[in-house]
JSON list of C-alpha atoms in Angstrom, two decimals:
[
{"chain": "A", "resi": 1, "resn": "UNK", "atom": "CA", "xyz": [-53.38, 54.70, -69.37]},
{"chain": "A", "resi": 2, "resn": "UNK", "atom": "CA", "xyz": [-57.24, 54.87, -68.78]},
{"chain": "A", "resi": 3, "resn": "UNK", "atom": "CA", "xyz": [-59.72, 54.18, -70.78]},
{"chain": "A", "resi": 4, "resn": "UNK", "atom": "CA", "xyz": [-63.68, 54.30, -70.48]},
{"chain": "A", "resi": 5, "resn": "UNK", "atom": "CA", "xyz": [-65.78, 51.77, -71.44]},
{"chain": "A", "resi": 6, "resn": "UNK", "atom": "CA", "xyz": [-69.27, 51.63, -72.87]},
{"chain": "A", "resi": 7, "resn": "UNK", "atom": "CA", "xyz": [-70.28, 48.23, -71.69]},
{"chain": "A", "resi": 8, "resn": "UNK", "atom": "CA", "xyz": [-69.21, 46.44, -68.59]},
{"chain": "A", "resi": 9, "resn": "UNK", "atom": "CA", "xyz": [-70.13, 43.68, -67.07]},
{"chain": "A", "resi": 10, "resn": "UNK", "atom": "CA", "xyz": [-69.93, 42.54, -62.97]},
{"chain": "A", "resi": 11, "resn": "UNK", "atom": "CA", "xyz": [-68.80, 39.43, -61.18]},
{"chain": "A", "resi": 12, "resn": "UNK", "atom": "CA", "xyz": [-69.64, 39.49, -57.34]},
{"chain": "A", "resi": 13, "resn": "UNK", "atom": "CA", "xyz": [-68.57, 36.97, -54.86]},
{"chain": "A", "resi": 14, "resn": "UNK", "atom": "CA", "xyz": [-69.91, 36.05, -51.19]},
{"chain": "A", "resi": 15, "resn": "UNK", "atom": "CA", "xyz": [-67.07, 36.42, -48.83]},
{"chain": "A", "resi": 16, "resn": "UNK", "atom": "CA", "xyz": [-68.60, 34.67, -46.00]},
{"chain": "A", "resi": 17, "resn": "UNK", "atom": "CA", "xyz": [-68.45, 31.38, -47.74]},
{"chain": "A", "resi": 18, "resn": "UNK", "atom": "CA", "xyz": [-64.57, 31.11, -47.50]},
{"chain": "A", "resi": 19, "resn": "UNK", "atom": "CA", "xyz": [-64.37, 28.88, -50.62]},
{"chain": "A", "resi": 20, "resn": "UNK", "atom": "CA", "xyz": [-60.57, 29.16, -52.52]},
{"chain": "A", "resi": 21, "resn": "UNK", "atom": "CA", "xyz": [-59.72, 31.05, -55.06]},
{"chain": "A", "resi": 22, "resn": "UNK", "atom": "CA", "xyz": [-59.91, 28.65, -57.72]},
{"chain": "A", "resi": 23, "resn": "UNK", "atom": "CA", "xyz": [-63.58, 27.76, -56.51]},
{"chain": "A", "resi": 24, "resn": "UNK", "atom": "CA", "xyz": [-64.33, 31.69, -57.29]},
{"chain": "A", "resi": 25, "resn": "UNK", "atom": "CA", "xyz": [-63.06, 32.19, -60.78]},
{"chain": "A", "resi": 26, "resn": "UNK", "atom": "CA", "xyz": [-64.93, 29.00, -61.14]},
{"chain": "A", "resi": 27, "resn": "UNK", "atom": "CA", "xyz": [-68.38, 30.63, -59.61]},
{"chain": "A", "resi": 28, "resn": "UNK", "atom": "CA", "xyz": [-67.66, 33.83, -60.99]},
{"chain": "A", "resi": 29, "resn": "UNK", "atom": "CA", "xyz": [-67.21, 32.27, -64.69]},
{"chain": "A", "resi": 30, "resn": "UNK", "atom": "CA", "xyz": [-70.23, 30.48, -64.76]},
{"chain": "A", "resi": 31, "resn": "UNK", "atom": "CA", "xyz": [-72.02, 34.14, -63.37]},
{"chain": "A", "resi": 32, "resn": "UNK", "atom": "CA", "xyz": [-70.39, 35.46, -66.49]},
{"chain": "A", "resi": 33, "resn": "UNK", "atom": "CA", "xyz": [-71.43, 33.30, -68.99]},
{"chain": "A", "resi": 34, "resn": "UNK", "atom": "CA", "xyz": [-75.06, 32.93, -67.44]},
{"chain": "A", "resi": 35, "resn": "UNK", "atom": "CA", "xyz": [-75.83, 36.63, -67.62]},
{"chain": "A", "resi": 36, "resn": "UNK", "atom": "CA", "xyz": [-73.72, 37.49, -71.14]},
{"chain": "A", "resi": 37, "resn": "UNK", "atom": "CA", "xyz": [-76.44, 34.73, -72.47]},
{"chain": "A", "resi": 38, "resn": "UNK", "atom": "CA", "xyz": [-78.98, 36.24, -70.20]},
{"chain": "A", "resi": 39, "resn": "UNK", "atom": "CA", "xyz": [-78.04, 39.96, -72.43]},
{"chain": "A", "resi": 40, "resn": "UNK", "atom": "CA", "xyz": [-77.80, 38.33, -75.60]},
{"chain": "A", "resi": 41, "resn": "UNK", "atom": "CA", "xyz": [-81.46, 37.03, -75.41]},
{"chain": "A", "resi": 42, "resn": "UNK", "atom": "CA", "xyz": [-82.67, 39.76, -73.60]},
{"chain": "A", "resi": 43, "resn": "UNK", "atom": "CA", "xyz": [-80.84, 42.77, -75.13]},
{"chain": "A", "resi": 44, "resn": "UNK", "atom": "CA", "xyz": [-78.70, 41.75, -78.24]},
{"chain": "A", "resi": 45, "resn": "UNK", "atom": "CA", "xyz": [-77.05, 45.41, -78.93]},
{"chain": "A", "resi": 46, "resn": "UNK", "atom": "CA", "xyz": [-75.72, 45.51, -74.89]},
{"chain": "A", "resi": 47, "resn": "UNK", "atom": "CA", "xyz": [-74.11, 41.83, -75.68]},
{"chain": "A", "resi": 48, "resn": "UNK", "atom": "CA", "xyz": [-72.94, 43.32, -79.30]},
{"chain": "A", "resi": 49, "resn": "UNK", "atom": "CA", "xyz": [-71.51, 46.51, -77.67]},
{"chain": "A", "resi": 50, "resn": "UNK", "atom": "CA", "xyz": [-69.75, 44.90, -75.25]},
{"chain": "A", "resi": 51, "resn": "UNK", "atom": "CA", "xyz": [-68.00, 41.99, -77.00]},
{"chain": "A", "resi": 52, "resn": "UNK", "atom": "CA", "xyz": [-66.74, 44.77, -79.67]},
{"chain": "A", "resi": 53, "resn": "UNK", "atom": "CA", "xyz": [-65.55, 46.77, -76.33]},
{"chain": "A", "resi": 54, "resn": "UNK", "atom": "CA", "xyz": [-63.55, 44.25, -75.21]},
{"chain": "A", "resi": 55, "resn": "UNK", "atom": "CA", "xyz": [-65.67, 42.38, -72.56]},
{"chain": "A", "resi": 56, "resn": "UNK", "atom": "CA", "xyz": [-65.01, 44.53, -69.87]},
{"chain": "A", "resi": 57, "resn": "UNK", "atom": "CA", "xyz": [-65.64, 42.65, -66.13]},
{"chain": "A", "resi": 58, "resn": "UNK", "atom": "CA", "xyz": [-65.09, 43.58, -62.98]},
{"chain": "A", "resi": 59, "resn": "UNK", "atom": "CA", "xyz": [-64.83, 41.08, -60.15]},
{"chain": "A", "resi": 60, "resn": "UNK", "atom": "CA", "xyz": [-66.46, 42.38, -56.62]},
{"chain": "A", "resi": 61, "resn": "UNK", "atom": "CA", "xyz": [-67.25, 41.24, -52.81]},
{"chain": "A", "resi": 62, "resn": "UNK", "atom": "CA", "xyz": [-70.35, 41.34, -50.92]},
{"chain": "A", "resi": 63, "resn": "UNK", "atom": "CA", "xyz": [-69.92, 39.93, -47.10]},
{"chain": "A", "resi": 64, "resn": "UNK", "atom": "CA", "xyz": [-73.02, 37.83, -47.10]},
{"chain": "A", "resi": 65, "resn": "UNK", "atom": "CA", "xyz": [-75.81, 35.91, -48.90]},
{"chain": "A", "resi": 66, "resn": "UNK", "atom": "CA", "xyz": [-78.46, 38.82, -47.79]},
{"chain": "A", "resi": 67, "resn": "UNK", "atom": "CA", "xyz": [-76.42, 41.59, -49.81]},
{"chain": "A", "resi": 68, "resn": "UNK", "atom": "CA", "xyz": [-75.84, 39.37, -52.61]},
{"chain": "A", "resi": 69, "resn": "UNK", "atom": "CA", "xyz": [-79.64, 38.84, -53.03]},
{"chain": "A", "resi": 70, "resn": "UNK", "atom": "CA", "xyz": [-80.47, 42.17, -52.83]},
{"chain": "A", "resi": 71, "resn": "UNK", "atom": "CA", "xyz": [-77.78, 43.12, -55.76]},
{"chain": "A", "resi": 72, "resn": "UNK", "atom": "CA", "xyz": [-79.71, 40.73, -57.69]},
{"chain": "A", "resi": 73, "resn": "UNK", "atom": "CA", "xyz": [-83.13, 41.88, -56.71]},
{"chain": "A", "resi": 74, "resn": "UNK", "atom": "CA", "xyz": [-82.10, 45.69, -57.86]},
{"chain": "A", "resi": 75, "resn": "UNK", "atom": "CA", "xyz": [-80.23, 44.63, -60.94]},
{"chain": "A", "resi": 76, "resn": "UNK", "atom": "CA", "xyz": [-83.60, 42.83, -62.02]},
{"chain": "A", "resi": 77, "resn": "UNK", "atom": "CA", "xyz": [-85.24, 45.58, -60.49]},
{"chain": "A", "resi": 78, "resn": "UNK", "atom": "CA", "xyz": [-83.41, 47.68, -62.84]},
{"chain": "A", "resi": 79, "resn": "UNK", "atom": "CA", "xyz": [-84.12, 45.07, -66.03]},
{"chain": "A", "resi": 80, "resn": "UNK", "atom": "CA", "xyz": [-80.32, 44.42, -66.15]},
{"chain": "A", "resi": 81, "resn": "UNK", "atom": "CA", "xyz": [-78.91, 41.37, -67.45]},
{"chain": "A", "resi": 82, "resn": "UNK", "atom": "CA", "xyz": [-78.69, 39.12, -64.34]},
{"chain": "A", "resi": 83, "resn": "UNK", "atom": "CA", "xyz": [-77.41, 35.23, -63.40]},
{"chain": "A", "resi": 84, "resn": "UNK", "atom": "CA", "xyz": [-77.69, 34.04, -60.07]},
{"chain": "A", "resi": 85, "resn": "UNK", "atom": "CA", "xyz": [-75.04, 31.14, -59.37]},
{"chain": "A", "resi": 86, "resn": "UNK", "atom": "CA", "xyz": [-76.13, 28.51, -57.65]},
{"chain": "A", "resi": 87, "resn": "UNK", "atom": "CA", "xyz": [-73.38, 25.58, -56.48]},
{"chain": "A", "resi": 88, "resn": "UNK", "atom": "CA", "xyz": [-74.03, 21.77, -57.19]},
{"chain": "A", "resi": 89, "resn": "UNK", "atom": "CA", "xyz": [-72.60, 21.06, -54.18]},
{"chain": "A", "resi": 90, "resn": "UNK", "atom": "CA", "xyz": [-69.92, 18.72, -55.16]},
{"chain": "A", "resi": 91, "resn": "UNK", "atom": "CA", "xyz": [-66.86, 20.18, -53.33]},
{"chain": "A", "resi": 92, "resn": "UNK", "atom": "CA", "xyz": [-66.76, 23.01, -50.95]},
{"chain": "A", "resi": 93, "resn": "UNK", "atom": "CA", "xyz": [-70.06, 24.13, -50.14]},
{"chain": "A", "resi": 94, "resn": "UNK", "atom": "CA", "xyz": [-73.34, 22.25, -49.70]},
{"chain": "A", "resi": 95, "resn": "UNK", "atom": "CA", "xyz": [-75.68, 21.81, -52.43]},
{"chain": "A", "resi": 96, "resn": "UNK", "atom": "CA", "xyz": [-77.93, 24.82, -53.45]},
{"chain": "A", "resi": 97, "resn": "UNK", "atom": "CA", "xyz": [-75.65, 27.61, -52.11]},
{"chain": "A", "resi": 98, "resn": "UNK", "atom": "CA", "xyz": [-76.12, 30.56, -53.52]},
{"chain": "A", "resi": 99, "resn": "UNK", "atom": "CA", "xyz": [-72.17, 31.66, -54.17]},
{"chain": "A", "resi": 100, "resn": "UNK", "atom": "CA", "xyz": [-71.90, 34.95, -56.86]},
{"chain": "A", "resi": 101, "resn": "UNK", "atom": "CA", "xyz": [-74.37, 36.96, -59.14]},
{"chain": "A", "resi": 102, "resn": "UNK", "atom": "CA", "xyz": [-72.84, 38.46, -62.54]},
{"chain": "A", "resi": 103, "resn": "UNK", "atom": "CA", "xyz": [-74.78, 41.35, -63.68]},
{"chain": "A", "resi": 104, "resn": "UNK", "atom": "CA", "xyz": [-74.61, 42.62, -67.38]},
{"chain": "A", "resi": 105, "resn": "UNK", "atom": "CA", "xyz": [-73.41, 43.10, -70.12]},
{"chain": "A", "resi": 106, "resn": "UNK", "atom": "CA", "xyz": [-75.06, 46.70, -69.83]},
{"chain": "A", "resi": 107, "resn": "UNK", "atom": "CA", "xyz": [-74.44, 49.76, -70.28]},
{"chain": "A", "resi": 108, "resn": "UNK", "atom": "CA", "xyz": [-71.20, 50.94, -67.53]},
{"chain": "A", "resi": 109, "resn": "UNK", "atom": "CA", "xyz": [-73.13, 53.74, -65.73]},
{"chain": "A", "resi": 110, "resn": "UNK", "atom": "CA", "xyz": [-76.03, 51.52, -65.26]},
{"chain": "A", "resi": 111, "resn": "UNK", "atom": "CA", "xyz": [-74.13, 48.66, -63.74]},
{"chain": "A", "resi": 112, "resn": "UNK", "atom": "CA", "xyz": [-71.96, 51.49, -61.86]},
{"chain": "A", "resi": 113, "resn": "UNK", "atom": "CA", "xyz": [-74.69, 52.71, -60.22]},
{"chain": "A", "resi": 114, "resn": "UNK", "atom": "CA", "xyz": [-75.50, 48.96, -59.21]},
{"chain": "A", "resi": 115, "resn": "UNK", "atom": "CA", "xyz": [-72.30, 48.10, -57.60]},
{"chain": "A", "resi": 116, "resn": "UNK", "atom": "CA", "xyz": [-70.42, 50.98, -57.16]},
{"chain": "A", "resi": 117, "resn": "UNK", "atom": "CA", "xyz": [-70.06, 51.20, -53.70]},
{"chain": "A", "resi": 118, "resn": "UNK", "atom": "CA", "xyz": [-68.80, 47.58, -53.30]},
{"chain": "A", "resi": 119, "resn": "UNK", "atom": "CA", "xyz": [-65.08, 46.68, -52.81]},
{"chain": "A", "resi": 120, "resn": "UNK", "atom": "CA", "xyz": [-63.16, 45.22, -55.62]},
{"chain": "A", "resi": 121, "resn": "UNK", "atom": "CA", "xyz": [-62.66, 41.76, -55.38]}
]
């Protein structure tokens, strides 16, 4: 059963870092809730649409720090929603690292045409 959404929104992860799995959903929740605030300020009828769509995410890799940055740079680039995590530093990576980028709510095509080359997570 497929269906198509309207909204989406898109969780990506550094793979280089090696962190564990619980230290991703961990990133990749506060990349979530960091740009879904980011849309709700920014552009209130994305956020609207895509809480009554049913929050649609999608969790994706990038190998290194240099591709993550430039996902961000385009998605602002691009006027997307955007939140670029960066770690406190208080378990498995030093302070400062740069670990995931969430990018919408928006609009699925536009975020699509963002990351859709980019393995699934």
């Amino acid at each position: 059963m497929s269906q198509e959404f309207a909204y989406k929104q898109a969780l990506i992860i550094r793979l280089d870092l090696k962190i564990g799995r619980g230290k991703i959903a961990v990133q990749c929740s506060h990349a979530a809730v960091g740009a879904a605030e980011d849309a709700r300020t920014r552009f209130p009828q994305w956020w609207k649409g895509w809480l009554g769509d049913g929050q649609r995410k999608i969790a994706l890799k990038v190998p290194d720090l240099d591709a993550l940055l430039n996902l961000e740079n385009n998605a602002r680039r691009n006027r997307l929603p955007v939140c670029l995590v960066r770690d406190r530093g208080l378990t498995q990576v030093p302070p400062d690292t740069v670990t995931c980028v969430g990018i919408g709510p928006a609009p699925s095509n536009l975020v699509d045409n963002l990351t859709g080359d980019l393995a699934l997570l």
